[in-house]
Structures are given as C-alpha cells and as structure tokens.
CSV table of C-alpha atoms in Angstrom, one decimal:
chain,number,residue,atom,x,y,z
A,214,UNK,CA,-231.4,-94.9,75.8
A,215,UNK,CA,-229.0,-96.8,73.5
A,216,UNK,CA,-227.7,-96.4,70.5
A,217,UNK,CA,-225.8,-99.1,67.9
A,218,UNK,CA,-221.8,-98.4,67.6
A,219,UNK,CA,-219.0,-100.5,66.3
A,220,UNK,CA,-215.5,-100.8,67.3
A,221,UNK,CA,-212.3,-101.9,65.3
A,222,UNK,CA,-209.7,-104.4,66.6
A,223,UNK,CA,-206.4,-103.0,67.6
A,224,UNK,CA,-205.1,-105.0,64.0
A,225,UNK,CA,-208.1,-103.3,62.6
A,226,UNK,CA,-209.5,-106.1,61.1
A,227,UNK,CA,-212.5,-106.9,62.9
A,228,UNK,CA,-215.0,-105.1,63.7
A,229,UNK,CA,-217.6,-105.9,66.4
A,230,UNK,CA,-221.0,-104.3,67.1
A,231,UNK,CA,-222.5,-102.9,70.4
A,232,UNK,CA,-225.2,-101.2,72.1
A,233,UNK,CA,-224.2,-98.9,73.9
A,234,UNK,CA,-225.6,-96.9,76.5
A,235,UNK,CA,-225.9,-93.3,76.1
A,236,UNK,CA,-226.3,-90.3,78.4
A,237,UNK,CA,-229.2,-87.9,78.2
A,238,UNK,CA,-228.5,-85.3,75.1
A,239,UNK,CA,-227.6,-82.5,76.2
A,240,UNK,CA,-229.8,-79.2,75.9
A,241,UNK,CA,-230.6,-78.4,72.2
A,242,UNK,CA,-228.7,-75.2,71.4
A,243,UNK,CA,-227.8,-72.8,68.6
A,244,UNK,CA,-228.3,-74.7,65.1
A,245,UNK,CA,-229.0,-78.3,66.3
A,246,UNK,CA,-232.1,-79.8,66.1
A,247,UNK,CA,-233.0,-82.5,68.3
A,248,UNK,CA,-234.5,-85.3,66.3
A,249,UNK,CA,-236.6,-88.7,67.2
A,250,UNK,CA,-235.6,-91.0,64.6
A,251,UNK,CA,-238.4,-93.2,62.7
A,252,UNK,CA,-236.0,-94.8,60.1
A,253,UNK,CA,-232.7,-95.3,59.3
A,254,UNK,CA,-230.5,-96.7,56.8
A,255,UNK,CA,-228.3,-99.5,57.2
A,256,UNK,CA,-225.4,-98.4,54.7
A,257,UNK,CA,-221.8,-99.8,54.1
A,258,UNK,CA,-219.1,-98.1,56.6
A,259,UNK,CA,-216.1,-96.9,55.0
A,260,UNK,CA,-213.1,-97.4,57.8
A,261,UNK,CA,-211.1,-96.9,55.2
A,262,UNK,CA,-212.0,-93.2,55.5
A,263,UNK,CA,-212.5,-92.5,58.5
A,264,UNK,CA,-208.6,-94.0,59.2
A,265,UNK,CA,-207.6,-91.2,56.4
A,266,UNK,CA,-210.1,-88.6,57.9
A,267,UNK,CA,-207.7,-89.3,61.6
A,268,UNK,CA,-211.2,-89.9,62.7
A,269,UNK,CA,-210.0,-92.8,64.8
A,270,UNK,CA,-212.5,-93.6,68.3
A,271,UNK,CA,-213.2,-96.1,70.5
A,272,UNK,CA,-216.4,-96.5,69.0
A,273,UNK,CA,-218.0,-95.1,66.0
A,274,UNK,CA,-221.5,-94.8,65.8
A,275,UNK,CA,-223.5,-96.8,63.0
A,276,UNK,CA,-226.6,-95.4,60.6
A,277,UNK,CA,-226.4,-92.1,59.2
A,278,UNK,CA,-228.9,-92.0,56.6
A,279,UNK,CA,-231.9,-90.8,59.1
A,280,UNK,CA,-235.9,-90.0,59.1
A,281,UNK,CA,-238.1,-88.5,61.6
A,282,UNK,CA,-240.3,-86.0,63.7
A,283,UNK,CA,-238.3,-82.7,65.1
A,284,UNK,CA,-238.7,-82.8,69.1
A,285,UNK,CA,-236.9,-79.5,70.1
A,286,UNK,CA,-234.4,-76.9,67.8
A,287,UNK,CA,-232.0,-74.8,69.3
A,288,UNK,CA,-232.1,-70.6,69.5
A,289,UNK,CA,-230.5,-70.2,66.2
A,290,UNK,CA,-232.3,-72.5,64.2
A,291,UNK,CA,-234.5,-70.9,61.4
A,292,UNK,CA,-235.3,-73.7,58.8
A,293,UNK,CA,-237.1,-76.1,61.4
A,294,UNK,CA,-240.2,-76.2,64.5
A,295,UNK,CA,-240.9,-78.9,66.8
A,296,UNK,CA,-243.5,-81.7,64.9
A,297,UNK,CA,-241.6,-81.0,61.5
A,298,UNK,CA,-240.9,-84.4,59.5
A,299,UNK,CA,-237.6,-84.2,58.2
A,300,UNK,CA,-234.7,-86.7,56.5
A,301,UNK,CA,-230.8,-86.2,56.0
A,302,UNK,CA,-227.8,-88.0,56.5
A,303,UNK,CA,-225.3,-87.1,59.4
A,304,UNK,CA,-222.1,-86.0,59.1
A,305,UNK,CA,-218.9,-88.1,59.2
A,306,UNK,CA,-218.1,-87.0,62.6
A,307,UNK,CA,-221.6,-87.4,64.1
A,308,UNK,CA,-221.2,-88.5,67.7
A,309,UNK,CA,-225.0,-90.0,67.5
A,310,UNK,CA,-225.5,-93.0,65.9
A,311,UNK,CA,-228.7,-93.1,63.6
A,312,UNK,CA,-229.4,-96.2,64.6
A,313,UNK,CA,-231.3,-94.9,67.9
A,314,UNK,CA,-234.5,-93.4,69.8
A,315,UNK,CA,-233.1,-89.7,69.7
A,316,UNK,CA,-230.2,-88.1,67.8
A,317,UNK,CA,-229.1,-84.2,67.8
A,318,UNK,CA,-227.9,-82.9,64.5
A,319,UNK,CA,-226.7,-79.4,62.8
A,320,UNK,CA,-230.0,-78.0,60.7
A,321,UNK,CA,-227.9,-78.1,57.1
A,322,UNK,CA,-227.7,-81.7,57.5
A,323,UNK,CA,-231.9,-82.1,57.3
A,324,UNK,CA,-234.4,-81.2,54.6
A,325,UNK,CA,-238.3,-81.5,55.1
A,326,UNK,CA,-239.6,-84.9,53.9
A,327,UNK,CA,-242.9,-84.5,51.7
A,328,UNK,CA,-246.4,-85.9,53.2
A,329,UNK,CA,-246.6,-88.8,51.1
A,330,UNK,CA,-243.1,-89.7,51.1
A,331,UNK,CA,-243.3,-93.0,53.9
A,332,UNK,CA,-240.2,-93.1,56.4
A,333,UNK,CA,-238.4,-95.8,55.0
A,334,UNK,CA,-238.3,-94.6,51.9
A,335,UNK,CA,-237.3,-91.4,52.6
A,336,UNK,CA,-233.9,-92.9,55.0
A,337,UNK,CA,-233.3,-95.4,52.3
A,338,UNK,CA,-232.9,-93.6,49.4
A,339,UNK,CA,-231.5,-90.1,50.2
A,340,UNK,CA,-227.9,-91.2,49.9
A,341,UNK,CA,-228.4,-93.3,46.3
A,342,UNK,CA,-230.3,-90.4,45.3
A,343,UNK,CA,-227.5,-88.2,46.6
A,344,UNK,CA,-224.8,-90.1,45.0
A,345,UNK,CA,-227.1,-90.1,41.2
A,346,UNK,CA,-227.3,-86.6,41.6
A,347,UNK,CA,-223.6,-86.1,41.8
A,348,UNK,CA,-222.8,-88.5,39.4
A,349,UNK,CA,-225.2,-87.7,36.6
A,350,UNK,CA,-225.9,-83.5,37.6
A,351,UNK,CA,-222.5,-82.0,38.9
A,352,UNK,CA,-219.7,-85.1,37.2
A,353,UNK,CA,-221.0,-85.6,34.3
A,354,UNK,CA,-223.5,-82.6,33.1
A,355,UNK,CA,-226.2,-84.7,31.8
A,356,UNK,CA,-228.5,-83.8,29.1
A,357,UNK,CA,-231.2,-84.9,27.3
A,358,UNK,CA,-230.6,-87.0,24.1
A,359,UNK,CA,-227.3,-87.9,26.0
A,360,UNK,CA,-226.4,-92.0,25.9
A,361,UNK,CA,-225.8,-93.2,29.8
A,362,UNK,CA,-224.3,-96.6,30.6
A,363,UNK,CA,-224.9,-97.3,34.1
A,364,UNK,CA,-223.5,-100.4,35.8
A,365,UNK,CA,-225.3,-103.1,37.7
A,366,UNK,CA,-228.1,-101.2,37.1
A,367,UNK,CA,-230.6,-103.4,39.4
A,368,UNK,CA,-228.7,-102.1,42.7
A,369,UNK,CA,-230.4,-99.7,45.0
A,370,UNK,CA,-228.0,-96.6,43.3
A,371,UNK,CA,-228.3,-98.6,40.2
A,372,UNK,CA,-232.2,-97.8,40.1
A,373,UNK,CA,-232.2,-94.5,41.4
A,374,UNK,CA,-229.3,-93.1,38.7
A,375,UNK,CA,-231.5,-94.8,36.0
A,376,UNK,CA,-234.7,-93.2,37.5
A,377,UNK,CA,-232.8,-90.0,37.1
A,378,UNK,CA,-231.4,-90.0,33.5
A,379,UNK,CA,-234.6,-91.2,31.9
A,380,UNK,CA,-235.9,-88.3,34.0
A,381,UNK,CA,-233.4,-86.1,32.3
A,382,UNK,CA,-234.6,-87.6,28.7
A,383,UNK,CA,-231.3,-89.7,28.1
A,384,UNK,CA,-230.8,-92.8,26.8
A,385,UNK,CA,-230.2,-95.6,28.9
A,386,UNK,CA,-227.7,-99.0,28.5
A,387,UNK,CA,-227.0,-100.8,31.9
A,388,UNK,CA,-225.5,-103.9,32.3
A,389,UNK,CA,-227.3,-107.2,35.1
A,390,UNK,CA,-225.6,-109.5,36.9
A,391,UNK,CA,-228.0,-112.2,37.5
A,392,UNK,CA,-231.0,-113.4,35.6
A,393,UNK,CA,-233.2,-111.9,38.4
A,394,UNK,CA,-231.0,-108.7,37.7
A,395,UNK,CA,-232.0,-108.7,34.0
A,396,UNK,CA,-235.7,-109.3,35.0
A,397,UNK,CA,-236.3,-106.0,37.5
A,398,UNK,CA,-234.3,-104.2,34.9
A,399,UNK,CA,-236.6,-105.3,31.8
A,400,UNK,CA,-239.4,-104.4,33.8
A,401,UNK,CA,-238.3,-100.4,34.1
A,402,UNK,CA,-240.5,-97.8,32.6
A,403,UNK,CA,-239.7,-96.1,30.3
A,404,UNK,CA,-237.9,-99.0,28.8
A,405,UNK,CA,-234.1,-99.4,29.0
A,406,UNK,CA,-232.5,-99.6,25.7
A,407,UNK,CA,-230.7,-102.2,25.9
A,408,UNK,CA,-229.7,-104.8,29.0
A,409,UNK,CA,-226.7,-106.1,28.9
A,410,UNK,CA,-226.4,-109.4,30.9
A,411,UNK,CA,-222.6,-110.1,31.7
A,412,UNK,CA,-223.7,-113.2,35.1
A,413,UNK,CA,-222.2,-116.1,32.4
A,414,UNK,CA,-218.3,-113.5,32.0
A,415,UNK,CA,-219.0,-114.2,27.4
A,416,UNK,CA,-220.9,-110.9,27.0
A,417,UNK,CA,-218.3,-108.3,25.9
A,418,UNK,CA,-219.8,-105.1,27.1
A,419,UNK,CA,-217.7,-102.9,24.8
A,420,UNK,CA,-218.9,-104.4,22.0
A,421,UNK,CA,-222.8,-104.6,23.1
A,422,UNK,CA,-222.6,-100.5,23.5
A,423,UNK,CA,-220.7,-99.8,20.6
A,424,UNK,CA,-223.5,-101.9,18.8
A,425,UNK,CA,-226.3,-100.1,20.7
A,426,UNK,CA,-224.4,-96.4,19.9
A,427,UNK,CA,-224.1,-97.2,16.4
A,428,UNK,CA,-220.2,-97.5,16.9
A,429,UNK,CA,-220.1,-93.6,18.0
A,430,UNK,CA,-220.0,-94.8,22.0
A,431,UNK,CA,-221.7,-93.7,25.1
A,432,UNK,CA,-221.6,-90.2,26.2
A,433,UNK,CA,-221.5,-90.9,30.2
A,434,UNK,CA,-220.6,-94.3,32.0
A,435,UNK,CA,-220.9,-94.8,35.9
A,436,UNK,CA,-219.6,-98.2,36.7
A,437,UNK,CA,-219.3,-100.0,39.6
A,438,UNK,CA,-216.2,-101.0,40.0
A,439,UNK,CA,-213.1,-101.8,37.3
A,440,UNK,CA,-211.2,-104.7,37.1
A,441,UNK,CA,-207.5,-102.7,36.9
A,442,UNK,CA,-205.0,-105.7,35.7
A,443,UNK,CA,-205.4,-109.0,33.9
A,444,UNK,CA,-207.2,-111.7,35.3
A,445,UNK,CA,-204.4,-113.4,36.2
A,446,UNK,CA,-203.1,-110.7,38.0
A,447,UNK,CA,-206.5,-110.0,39.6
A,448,UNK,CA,-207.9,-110.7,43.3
A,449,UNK,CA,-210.6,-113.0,42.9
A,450,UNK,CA,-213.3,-111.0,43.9
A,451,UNK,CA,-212.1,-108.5,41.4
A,452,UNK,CA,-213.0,-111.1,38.8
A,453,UNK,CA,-216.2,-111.3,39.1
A,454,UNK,CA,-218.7,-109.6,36.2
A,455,UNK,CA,-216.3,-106.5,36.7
A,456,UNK,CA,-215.2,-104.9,33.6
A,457,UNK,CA,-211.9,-104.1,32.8
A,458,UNK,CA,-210.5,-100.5,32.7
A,459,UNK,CA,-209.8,-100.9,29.0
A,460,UNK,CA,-213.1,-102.0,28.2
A,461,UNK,CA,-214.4,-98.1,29.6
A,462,UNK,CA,-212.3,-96.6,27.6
A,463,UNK,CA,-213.7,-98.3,24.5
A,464,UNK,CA,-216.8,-97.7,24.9
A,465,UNK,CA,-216.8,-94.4,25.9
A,466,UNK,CA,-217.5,-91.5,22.6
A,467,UNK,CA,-215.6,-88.3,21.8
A,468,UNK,CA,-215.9,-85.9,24.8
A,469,UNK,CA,-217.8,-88.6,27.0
A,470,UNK,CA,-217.7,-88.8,30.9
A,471,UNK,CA,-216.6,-91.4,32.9
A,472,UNK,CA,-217.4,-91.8,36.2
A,473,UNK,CA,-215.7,-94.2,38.4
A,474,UNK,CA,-216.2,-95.5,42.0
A,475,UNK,CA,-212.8,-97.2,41.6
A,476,UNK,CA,-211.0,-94.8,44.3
A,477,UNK,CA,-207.1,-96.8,43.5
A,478,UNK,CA,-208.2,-96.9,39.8
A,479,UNK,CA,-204.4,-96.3,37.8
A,480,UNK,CA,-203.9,-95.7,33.9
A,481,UNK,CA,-201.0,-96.4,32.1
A,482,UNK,CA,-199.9,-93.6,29.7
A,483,UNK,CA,-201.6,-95.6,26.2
A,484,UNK,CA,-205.2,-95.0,28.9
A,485,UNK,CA,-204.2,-91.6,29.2
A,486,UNK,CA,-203.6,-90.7,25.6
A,487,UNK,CA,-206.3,-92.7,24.3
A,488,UNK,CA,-208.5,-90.5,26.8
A,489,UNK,CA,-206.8,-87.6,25.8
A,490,UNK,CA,-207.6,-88.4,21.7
A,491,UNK,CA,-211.7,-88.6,22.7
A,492,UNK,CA,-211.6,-85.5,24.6
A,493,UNK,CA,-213.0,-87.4,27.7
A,494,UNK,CA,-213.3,-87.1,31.4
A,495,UNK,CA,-212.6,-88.9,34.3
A,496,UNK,CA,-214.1,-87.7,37.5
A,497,UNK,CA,-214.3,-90.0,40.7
A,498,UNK,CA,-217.4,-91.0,42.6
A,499,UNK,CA,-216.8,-89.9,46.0
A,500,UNK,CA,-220.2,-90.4,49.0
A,501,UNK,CA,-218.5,-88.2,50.8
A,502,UNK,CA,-217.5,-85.2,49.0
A,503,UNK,CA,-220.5,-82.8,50.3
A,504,UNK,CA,-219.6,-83.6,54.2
A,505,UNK,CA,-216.0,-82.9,53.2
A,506,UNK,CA,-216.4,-79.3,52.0
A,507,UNK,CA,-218.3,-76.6,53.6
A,508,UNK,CA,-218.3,-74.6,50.8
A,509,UNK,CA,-220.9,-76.2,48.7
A,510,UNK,CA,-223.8,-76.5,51.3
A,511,UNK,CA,-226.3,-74.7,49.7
A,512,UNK,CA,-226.0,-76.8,46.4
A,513,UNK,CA,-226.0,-80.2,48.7
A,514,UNK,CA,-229.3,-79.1,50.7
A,515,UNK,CA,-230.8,-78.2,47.4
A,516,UNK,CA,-230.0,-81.8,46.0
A,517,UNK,CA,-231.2,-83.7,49.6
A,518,UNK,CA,-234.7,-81.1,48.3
A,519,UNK,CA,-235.1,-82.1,45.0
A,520,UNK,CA,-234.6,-86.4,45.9
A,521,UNK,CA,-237.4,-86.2,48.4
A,522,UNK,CA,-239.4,-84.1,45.7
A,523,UNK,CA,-238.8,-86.6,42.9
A,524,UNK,CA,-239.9,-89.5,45.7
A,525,UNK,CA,-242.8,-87.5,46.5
A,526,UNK,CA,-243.8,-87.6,42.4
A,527,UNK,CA,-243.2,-90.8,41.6
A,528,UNK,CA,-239.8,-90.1,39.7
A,529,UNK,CA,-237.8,-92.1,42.0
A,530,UNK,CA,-239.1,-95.3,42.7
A,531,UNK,CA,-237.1,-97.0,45.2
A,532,UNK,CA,-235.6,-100.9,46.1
A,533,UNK,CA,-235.0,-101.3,49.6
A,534,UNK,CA,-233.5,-104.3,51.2
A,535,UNK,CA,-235.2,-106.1,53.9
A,536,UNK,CA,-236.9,-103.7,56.6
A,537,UNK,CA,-236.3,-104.8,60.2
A,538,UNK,CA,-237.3,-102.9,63.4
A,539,UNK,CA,-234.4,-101.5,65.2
A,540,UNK,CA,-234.4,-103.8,68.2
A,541,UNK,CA,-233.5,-106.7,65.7
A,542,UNK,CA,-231.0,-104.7,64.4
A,543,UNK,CA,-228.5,-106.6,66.9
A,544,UNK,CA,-229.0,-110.0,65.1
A,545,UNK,CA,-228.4,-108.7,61.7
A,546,UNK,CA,-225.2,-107.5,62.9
A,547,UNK,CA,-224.5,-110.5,64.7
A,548,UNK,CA,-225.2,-111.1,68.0
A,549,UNK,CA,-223.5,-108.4,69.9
C-alpha cells in the first residue's frame, strides 16, 4: 500500500514528491478509527509551519482534507462503527498521508458526512468551509444587516465565505480578478451587491466600498492578501491586484473587523491610531489554529457538523478544481 509524501531539500528549497511504501497499519486501538479514504483534497502545504512547529521529517505526508467509509474503530471509540461515511481533516502531525488507500486517525478529527453530500465535495470543501466559519463566526461575529467585503471572492474560500454571510443575512462587496472572476461572481444567488473588478490595477477599491456603504464603510473585510509597502518597494508578485494595507483601513467603518491572511502584515503607528480612532479589530486568519489548541475541540467538531450540514442543504455550493483519480496524482505533482 502506498501513500503520497514529499521531502524538502537539505537548502529547503525544493521539494520533491514520492510514493512511498507503507507497512500494514497497525491494529486499530483506543480512539483511532481506521479509515478507507474515497477522496481527498489537494491543498497548499505550509513548510513554513511545519519548520516553526519543529515538525521537521524525512518525509511528510501530503492530503489531509479526507472522505470515506469507517473499516474498523478502536475500544474506546464511541462517536463511530464500521460502514460509517465520515470526512475531516488530519492533524498536522498525521503520520498518514491522505492521499492513500487506508489512513488511521483520532475520532475528533472526523464528523459524519450527510447521504447526499457526494465524496468530493465533502474532502474539498471542509477546510474553506472551516476557514469561513472562523473568519466570519468566531473573528469577526457576524450578523445580519452587517456589510462584508470579501476578497477575490471567486476562489474556492472566496465562495464558501460568501455562501456563508448571505446565509447569515449580510451584505455582500467582493472584489474579481479576472473577467471570468467577475462573471461566476455576477452569477451568485442571492445577488452580490456590488463586484468590484480590480484585473486592469485603475479600480480603487476604497473608494468603490465607501460608494457602495454610503461613505460609512464596511463592517467586516477578509482579504486575501495586503500589499505592505509601496510599489516600488514591493516584490513583484505582491503587486499584483493586491490591495494596499492603507486602503483596509479606509474602507473599513467605526468598530469594523478586519481580517487578514497576511501572517508578516506590520503597521506603522498613524495604522495604529487610525484603527484605534474607528474602534476596529484586527484578527489574523490562521488554517491552523483548531489543530493547534486542544482546548477548543468541541467548538471545531461542531463547525466540521454544521459545513457538511449546510452542503447537505444547499447553503454551500462548492467550486472544486479539476478531479483526478489518485493514481494520476503522481503526474500532477510531477513525475515522481
């Protein structure tokens, strides 16, 4: 049985994907639940993280975001029984890659996926509809009535954290970054107020939701990504349809939220005080902050309950990328 790892130069930077070989799991015991995996979720890898974590390995498995059929639970296990469908995401210290036949994993990691909610959908949106839920729910306290800017709102999160707030009755303002972009977002129902297309760098975002707000601002912004200094100063890829720091600020109203996926974001003082006059909040936009802390397990599995819920309803309707069965999975990550 194999399972889909990668491994990090010594300079750590490249990275280079393998099958590897892996032994017979050993017997299912005490809270693990041994799982066959029907779908999984290709996400991003944070090194970055795992480096900080001191979670360095040889190799580190890939695909975390996992669905499938229960095949044996250990003694202690009370949520789960053999033949149950069930999705989660593994923790950051998983030793099974998702990305394989069979993978043994701690009960509190997994929720029951609904009848009608298909595998695929169920792997590929639990961690967007994680990350909405902690953005919009626990971050940002989200209301109805409430004005929401939400960046590059035609990504995978993108549609899921709109899906969300109209759910919660707010108003929505995103912004597109390609024509195609500003076409799936036009097409959302309930209609988005209004779409802000910044692809040709002359739309001034500040400006289109001060308009929008009635010059009062938005109450709750969740970008994707700041641009910190001036463009001169900037990494190129920094450059591109990013808004600048400042530009937040302006549009956010008195007491807003902002919340930012910009994990090195720095404010000057004249940031700070100009924060400080609105009464707003900055809170950061960490994936990982549930598998970091034990302490909030019960409000995580009741989050993972309520995303396969809203799937199961229609709520959520997700945008997955291209689905691929796992035996190709090799050429998309180069050959290997």
């Amino acid at each position: 049985m194999k399972g889909l790892y990668f491994q990090q130069s010594s300079t750590d930077e490249e990275i280079t994907f393998v099958f590897q070989e892996r032994e017979n799991l050993p017997v299912t015991e005490d809270n693990f639940v041994k799982l066959q995996v029907k779908a999984c979720a290709l996400s991003q890898i944070n090194t970055k993280l795992l480096a900080e974590m001191k979670m360095k390995k040889d190799l580190f498995p890939v695909g975390r975001e996992i669905a499938g059929i229960v095949l044996d639970v250990g003694s202690k296990v009370s949520f789960f029984q053999p033949d149950d469908e069930v999705v989660g995401i593994l923790p950051l210290d998983s030793e099974d890659p998702g990305l394989c036949e069979v993978v043994r994993v701690h009960e509190h990691y997994l929720v029951h996926k609904p009848e009608k909610v298909t595998w695929t959908e169920a792997a590929g949106s639990i961690r967007d509809g994680v990350r909405a839920y902690t953005a919009l729910h626990y971050l940002s306290h989200l209301s109805p009535g409430k004005s929401v800017l939400i960046m590059d709102g035609a990504s995978t999160f993108g549609t899921i954290a709109i899906q969300l707030a109209h759910h919660r009755g707010a108003k929505v303002i995103s912004t597109a970054c390609s024509l195609e972009d500003k076409q799936c977002l036009e097409r959302f129902r309930p209609p988005i107020a209004r779409v802000i297309d910044v692809s040709n760098g002359k739309v001034h975002v500040a400006e289109s939701c001060l308009e929008e707000t009635g010059g009062l601002g938005v109450d709750i912004v969740l970008d994707a990504g700041v641009r910190l200094y001036s463009k001169d100063d900037e990494p190129a890829v920094k450059l591109q349809l990013l808004p600048h720091k400042h530009d937040i600020i302006t549009l956010l109203g008195v007491g807003g939220h902002w919340v930012t996926t910009e994990e090195n974001l720095q404010l000057d003082p004249p940031d700070s005080h100009c924060l400080f006059l609105k009464g707003a909040t900055l809170a950061f936009l960490n994936d990982e902050v549930w598998n970091l802390s034990n302490v909030q397990q019960g409000n995580y599995l009741c989050i993972l309950k309520d995303v396969m819920e809203k799937l199961s309803t229609g709520v959520f309707r997700p945008q997955s990328d291209e689905r691929i069965p796992v035996f190709e999975a090799r050429i998309l990550f180069g050959n290997c």
